XYZ file of C-alpha atoms in Angstrom:
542
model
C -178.538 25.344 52.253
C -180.894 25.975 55.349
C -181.384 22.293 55.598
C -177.619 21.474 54.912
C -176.896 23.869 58.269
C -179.345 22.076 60.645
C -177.348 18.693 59.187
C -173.587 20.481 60.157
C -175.025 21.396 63.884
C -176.769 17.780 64.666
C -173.038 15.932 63.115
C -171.135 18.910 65.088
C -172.933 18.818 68.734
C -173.430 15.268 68.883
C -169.905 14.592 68.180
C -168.027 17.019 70.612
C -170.465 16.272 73.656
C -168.740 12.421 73.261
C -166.320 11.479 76.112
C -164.038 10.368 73.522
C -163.789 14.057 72.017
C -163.705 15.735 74.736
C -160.472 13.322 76.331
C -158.861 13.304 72.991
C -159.083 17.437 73.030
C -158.194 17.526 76.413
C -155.310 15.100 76.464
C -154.133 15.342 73.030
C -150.837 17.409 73.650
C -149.882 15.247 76.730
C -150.164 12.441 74.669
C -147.852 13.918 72.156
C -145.577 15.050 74.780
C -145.689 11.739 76.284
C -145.013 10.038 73.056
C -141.817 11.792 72.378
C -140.610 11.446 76.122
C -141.804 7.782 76.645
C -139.062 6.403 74.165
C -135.984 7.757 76.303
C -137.798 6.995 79.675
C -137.916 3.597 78.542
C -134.636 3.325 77.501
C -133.209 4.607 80.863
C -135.579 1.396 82.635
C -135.120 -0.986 79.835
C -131.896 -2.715 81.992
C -131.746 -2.316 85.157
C -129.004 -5.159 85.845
C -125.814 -4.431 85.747
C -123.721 -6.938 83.754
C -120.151 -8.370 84.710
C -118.265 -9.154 81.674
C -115.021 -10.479 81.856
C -112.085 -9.361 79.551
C -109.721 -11.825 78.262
C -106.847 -10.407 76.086
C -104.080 -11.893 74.887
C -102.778 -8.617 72.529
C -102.405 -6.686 75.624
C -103.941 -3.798 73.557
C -107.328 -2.935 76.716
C -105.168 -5.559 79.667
C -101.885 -3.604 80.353
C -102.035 -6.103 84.050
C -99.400 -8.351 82.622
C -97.246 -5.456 81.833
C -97.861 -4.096 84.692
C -96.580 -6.359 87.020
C -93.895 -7.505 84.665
C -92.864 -3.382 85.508
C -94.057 -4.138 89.590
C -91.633 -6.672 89.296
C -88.371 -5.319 87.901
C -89.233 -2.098 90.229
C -88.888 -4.333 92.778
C -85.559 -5.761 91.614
C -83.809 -2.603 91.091
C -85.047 -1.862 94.634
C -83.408 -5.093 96.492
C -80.111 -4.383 93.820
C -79.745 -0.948 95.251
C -80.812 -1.542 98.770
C -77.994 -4.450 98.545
C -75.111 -1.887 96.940
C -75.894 0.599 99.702
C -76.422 -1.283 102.809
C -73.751 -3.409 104.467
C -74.677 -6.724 106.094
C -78.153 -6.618 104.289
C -79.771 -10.333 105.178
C -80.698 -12.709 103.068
C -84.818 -10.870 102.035
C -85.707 -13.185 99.343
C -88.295 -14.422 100.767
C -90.227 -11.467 101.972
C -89.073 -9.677 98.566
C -91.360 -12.546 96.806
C -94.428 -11.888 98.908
C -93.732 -8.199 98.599
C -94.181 -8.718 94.908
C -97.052 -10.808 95.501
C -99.349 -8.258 97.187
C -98.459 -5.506 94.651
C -99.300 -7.872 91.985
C -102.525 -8.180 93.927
C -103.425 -4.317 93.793
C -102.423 -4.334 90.361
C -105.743 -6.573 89.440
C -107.754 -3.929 90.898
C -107.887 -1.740 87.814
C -109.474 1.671 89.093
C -108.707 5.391 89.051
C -106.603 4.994 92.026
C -104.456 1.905 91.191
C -101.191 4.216 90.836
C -102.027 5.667 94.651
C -102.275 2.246 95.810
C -99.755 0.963 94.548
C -97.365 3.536 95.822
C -98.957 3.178 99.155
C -98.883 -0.472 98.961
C -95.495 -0.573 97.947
C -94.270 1.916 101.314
C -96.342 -0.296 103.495
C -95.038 -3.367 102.092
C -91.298 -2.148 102.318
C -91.458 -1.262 106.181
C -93.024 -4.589 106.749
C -89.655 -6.308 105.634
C -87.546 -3.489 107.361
C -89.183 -4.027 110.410
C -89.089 -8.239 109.889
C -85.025 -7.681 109.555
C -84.371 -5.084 111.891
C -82.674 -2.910 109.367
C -81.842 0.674 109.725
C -84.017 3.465 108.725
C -81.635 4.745 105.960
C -81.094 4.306 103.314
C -84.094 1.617 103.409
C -86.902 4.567 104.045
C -85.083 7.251 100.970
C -84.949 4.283 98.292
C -88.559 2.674 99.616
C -89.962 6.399 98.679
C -87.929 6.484 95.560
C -89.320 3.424 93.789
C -92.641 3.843 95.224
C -93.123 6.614 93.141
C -91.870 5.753 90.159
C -95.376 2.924 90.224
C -98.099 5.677 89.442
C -96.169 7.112 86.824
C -95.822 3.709 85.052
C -99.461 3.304 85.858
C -100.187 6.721 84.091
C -97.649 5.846 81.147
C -99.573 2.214 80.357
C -102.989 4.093 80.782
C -102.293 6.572 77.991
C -100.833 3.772 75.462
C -103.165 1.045 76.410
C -106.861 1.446 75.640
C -109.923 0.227 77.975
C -113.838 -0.596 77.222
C -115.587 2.209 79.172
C -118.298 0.631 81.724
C -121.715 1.444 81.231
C -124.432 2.523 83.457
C -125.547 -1.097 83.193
C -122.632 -2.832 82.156
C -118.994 -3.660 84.031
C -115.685 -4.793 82.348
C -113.397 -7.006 83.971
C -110.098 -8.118 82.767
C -108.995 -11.530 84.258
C -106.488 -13.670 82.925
C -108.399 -16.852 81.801
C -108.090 -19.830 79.465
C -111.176 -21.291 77.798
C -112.417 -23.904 80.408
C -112.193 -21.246 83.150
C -113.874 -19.098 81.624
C -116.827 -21.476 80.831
C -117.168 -22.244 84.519
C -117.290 -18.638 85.300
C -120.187 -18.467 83.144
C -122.068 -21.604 84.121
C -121.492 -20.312 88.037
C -123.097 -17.136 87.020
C -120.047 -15.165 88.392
C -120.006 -13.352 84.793
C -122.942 -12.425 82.221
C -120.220 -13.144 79.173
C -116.400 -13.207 78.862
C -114.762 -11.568 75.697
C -111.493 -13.146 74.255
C -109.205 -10.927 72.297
C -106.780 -12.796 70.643
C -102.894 -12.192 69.989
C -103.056 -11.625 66.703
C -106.739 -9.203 66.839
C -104.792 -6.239 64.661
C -104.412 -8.975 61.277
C -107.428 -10.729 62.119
C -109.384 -8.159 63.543
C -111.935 -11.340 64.908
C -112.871 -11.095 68.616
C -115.117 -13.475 70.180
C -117.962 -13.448 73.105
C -119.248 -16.141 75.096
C -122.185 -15.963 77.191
C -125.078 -18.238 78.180
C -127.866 -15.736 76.291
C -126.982 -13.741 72.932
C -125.419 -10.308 73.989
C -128.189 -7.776 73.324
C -127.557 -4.999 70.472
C -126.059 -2.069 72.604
C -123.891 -4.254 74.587
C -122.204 -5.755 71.301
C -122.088 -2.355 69.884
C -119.788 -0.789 72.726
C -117.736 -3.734 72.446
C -116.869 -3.726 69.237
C -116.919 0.076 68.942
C -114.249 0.108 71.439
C -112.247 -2.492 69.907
C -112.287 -0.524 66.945
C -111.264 2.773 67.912
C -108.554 1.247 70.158
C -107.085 -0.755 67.361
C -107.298 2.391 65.042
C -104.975 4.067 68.082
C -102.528 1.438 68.279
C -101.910 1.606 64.120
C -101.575 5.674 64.167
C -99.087 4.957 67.649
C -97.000 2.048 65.250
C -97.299 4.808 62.559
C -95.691 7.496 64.638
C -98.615 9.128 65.657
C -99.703 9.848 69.138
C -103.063 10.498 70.241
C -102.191 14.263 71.350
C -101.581 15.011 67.781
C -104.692 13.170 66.391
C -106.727 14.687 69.129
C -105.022 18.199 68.003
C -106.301 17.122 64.060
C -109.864 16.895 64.877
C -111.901 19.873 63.786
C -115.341 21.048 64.523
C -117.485 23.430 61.799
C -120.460 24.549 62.911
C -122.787 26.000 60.242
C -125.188 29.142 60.339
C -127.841 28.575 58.111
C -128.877 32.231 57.185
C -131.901 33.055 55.056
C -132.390 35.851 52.966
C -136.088 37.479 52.406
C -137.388 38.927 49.548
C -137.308 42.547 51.356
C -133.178 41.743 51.868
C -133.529 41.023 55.476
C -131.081 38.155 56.767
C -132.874 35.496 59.335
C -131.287 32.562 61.085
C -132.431 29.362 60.433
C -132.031 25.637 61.307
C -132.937 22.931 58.942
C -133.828 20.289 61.457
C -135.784 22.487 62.742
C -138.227 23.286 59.548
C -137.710 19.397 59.196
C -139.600 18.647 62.752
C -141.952 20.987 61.931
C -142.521 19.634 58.147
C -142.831 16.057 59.537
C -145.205 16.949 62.381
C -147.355 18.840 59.933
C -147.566 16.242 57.321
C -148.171 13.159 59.442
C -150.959 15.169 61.248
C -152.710 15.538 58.061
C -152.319 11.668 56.923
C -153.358 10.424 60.513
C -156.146 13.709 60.380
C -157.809 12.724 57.101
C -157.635 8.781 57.493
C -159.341 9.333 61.729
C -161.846 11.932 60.400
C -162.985 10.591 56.885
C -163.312 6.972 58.696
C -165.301 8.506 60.487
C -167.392 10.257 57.823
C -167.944 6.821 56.141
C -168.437 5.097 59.440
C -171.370 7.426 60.383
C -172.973 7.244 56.792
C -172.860 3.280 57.110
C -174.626 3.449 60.625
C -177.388 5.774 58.941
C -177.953 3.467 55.930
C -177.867 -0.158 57.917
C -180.626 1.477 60.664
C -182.537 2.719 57.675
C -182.568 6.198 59.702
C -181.193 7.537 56.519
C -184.436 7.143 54.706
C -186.377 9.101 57.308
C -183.741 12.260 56.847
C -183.954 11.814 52.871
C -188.201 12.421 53.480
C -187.178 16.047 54.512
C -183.517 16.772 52.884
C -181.883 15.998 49.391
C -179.156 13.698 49.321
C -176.494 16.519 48.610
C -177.590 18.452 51.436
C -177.550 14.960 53.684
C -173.999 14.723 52.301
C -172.432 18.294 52.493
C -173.629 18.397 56.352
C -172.284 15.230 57.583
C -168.796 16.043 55.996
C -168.809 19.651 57.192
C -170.184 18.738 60.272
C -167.078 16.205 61.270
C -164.440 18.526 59.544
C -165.654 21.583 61.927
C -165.251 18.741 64.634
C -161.809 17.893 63.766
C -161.194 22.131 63.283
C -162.293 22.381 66.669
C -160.016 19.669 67.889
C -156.948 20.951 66.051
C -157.560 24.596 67.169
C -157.614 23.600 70.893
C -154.489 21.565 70.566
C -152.589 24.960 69.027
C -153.859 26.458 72.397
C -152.649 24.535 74.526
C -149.406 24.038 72.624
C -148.761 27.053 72.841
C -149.470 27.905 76.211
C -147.825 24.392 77.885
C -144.429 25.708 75.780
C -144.480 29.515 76.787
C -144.446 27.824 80.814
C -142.026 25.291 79.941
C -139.226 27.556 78.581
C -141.016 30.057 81.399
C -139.787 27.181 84.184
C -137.722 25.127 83.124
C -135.508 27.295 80.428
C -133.298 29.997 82.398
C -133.413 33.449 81.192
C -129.618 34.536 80.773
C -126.136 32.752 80.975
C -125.510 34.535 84.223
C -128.419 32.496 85.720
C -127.516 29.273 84.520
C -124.240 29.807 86.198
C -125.354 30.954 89.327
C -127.444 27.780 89.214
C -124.242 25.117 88.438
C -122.198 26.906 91.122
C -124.567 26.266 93.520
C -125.003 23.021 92.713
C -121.053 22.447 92.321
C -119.453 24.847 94.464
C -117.701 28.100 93.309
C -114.024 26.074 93.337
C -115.424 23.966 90.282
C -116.796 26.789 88.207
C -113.657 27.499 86.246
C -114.026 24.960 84.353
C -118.105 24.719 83.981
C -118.926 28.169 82.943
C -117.340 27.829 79.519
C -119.351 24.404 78.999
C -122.377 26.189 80.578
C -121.920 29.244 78.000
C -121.292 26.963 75.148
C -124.203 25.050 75.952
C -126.333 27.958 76.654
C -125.438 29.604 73.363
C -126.702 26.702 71.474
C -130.247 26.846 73.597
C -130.183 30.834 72.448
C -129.572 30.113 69.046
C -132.366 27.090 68.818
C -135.190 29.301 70.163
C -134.027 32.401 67.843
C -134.678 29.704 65.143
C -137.723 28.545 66.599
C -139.352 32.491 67.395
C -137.809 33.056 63.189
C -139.912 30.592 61.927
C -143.029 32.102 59.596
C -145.810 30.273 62.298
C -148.792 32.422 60.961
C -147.924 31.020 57.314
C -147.289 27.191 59.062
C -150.489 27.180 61.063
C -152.842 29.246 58.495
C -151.634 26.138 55.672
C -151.808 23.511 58.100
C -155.459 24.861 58.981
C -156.399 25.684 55.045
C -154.397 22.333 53.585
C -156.375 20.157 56.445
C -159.599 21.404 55.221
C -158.831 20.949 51.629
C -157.686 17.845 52.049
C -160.220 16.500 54.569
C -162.740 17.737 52.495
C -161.429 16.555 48.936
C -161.072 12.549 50.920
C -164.253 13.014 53.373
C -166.494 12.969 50.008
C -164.850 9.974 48.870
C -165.161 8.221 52.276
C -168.718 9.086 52.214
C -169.370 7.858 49.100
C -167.483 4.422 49.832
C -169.734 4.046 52.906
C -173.389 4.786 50.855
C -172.260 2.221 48.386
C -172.087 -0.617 50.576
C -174.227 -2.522 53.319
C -171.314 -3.167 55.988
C -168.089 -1.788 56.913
C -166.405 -4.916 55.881
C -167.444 -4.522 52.574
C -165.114 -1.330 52.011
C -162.141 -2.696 51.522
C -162.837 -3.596 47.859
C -163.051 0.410 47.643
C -160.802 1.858 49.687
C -157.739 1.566 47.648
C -157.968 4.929 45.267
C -158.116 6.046 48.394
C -155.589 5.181 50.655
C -152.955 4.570 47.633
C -151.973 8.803 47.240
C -151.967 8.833 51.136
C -149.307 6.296 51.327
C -147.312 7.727 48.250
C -147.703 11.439 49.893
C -146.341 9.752 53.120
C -143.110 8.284 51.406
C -142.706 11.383 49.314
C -143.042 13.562 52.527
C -139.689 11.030 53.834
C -137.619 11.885 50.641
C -139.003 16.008 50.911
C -137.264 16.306 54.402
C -133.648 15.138 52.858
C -134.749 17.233 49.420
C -137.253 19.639 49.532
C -136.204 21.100 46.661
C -136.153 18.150 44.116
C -139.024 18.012 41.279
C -140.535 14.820 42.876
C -141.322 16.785 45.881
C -142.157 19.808 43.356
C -145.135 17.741 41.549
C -146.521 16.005 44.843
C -146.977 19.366 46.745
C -148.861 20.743 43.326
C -150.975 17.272 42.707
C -154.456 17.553 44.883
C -154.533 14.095 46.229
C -151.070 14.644 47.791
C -150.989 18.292 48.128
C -151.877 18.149 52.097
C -149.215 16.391 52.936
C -146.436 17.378 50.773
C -146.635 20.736 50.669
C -146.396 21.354 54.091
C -143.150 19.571 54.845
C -142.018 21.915 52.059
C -143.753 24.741 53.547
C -140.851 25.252 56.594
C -138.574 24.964 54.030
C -139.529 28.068 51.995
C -141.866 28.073 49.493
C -142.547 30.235 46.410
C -145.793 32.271 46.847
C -146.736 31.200 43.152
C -146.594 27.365 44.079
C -148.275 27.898 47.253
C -151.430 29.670 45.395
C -151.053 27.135 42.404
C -151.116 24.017 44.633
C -153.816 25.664 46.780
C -156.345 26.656 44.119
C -155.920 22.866 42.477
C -157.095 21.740 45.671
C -159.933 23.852 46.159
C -161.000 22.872 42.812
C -160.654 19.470 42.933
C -162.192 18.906 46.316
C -165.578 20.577 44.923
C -165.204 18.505 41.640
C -164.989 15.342 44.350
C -167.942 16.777 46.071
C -169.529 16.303 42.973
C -168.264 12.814 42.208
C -169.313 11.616 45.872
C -172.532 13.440 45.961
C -174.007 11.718 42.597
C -172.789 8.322 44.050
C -173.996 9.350 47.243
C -177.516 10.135 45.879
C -178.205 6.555 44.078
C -176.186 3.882 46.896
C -177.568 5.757 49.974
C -180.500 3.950 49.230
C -179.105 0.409 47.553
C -179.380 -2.672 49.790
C -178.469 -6.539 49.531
C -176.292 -5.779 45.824
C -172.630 -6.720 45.989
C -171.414 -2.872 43.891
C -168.438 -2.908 41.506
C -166.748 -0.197 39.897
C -168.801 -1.086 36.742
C -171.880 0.228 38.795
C -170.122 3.308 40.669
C -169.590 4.484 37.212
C -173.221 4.301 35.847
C -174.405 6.224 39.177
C -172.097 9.094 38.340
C -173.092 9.436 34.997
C -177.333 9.660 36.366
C -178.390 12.699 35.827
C -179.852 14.585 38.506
């Protein structure tokens, strides 16, 4: 056992003076961090163009412009009708009623949050052109001019509510244009527009729309299109049903669920299942990624030793069980090491995070948006802001419930176990052949329960109770993994012990296994082995 300790110190020194180690230790949690945060800072660069897609449609379902100026125009009728029945000698205003109607018709193609203001304004200016043109009096010209001028933004507001319109995207702008098909082409060819969409007449019985572009739209962009196709087409059937959107609005219903779980001693804690299903998945995958990077390793280092012939020099002075237990212990305290720093560290870069970046109260948060706003808009923010800060409040009491001595004593206990139980058999692979190449024929006992333990882990976040889960968090070779998805979950203190005892015991039987094949292949060169010859090594005696 002496011998055995010298063994653990020379694997454990010479492995966490490396560069390597010490980056990996140092670095490890910003990598993590960096690996959850990269996917969402890429997907905020991935487009930085913004696309202009043109909108042709002929249901007049998203382009109320025809409608529109078919309302511009009779507006402007009943105008000139009345103007004529109140004012005596009224010239002959034809003319400048026609290009009155033109440039209204030209604000009404600029579709934008102020199209009902313009018009109106348009409309005034518009009207005292063709007063001033004809020398006609101020009344009752100016009182009807103001009268139909404002009856534009509330047909503007009326077609806005019944008609429906793609959003624009951060990267993506909608135009609707009144096109035919060889137009449209041009348009494209010229470059003028990244893709023009054609909604037919008939879209709500054929429910077919069709893009054309000189590249394939990508995946989002076709997804908001037909998304809001959908859910505008959906409207218009509930309006032709009778139903408006106030009262399907008024239908929806929110339920949010509080998750409480009882203890043994009767106490009442407040959980969240996505919560103990980050937690199970982080866990888990640790151990799979843990055990494949450390036992690789393990067999590695043994393979190094055997093709220098070093190996021989150690076995002068040590048994081959002694050679074996070190090196395995020896990596395992290395990975240990690595783990326990990383828990550090964790820990302390998440106390300053919700330290800085996490306010304290509700009150702060709102002193924080009314700066940033100005008091006059806080009306409306502070119920969002209390809302919102409720939900923070209730994710960290979730977090600060969760059993984390239990979590990170079994992650610490089931990593050992498991790395141990694996390490053997990677050390054994590695003593019974010449090259690392040679492995492969070997390494499928092994890496077959990993990959079944990493499925089953999949299916134990959805069901955590289901018997599948049950007999892969009790079975040794997928134990590690398994059990501590279920773990966050809650787990009977009999299954726990069971499951933890069968791998105690099995990773010493496996010690055994590894250390009699260990013994005999350490010290076997130039044979191709088979599992024929793995077999008579284990049954040697000592």
């Amino acid at each position: 056992m002496n011998k055995t300790k010298y063994i653990l110190k020379r694997e454990y020194i010479s492995r966490v003076k490396k560069k390597s180690f010490l980056l990996m230790t140092i670095l490890g949690p910003f990598l993590f961090a960096a690996l959850i945060a990269a996917p969402a800072w890429f997907a905020t660069m991935e487009d930085s163009e913004t696309k202009q897609i043109a909108v042709v449609d002929s249901s007049g379902i998203f382009d109320y412009t025809k409608v529109l100026k078919e309302s511009i125009t009779l507006n402007s009728q009943r105008f000139h009708t009345e103007l004529a029945k109140d004012s005596k000698d009224l010239p002959f205003i034809g003319k400048d009623m026609k290009k009155f109607n033109e440039v209204l018709h030209i604000i009404a193609n600029n579709r934008d949050s102020l199209l009902g203001k313009n018009l109106e304004l348009g409309f005034v200016s518009e009207a005292r052109k063709i007063k001033s043109n004809n020398d006609l009096p101020n009344q009752p010209f100016d009182s009807l001019a103001e009268k139909y001028a404002r009856l534009l933004p509330l047909v503007v507001e009326r077609l806005q509510k019944t008609k429906g319109r793609i959003q624009n995207t951060t990267s993506t702008r909608f135009h609707y244009k009144d096109f035919d098909y060889s137009t449209s082409k041009k348009a494209i060819t010229a470059g003028d527009y990244y893709a023009v969409v054609f909604i037919p007449s008939n879209v709500l019985s054929s429910l077919k729309v069709q893009t054309y572009a000189k590249k394939s739209l990508s995946m989002g962009v076709r997804s908001h299109i037909e998304n809001a196709i959908e859910r505008e087409i959906e409207n218009q059937k509930l309006r032709n049903a009778g139903i408006d959107q106030e009262t399907l609005e008024n239908m929806k219903t929110n339920i949010s669920i509080a998750s409480i779980k009882v203890t043994e001693d009767g106490e009442e804690k407040e959980t969240r299942p996505e919560i103990a299903m980050i937690i199970g998945y982080v866990a888990g995958f640790l151990i799979y990624i843990s055990v494949f990077m450390f036992g690789s390793q393990v067999m590695r280092g043994v393979i190094e030793e055997k093709t220098s012939r070093i190996v021989e020099v150690i076995l002068s002075s040590v048994k081959p069980r002694q050679l074996l237990m070190g090196k395995v212990l020896g990596v395992g305290l290395v990975g240990l090491t690595q783990y326990l720093i990383w828990i550090i560290l964790t820990a302390v870069l998440s106390a300053l995070a919700f330290t800085f970046l996490i306010p304290s109260d509700v009150g702060q948060l709102q002193q924080q948006a009314s700066e940033f706003m100005g008091a006059g808009g806080m009306q409306n923010v502070t119920p969002m802001v209390e809302n919102n800060m409720g939900e923070i409040q209730e994710i960290l009491l979730s977090i600060a419930n969760v059993n984390w001595p239990l979590i990170i004593g079994s992650f610490l206990f089931f990593f050992i176990g498991g790395y141990m139980l694996y390490a053997a058999l990677f050390a054994a692979v590695g003593s019974a052949v010449d090259n690392e190449s040679d492995t492969q024929q070997f390494m499928a006992p092994i890496t077959i329960p990993l990959v079944l333990a990493l499925f089953v882990m999949i299916n134990t976040i959805n069901n955590p109770e289901s018997m599948l889960t049950y007999w892969f968090s009790i079975i040794p070779f997928t134990s590690p993994i398994v059990m501590l998805v279920r773990i966050p979950f809650g787990v009977p203190i009999f299954d726990l012990v069971l499951s933890a005892t069968l791998l105690v015991a099995t990773f010493l039987a496996m010690i055994w296994l590894a250390a009699r094949i260990y013994k005999t292949g350490i010290l076997m060169y130039g044979s191709k082995v088979s599992y024929k010859e793995l077999w008579k090594w284990i049954k040697m005696g000592d």
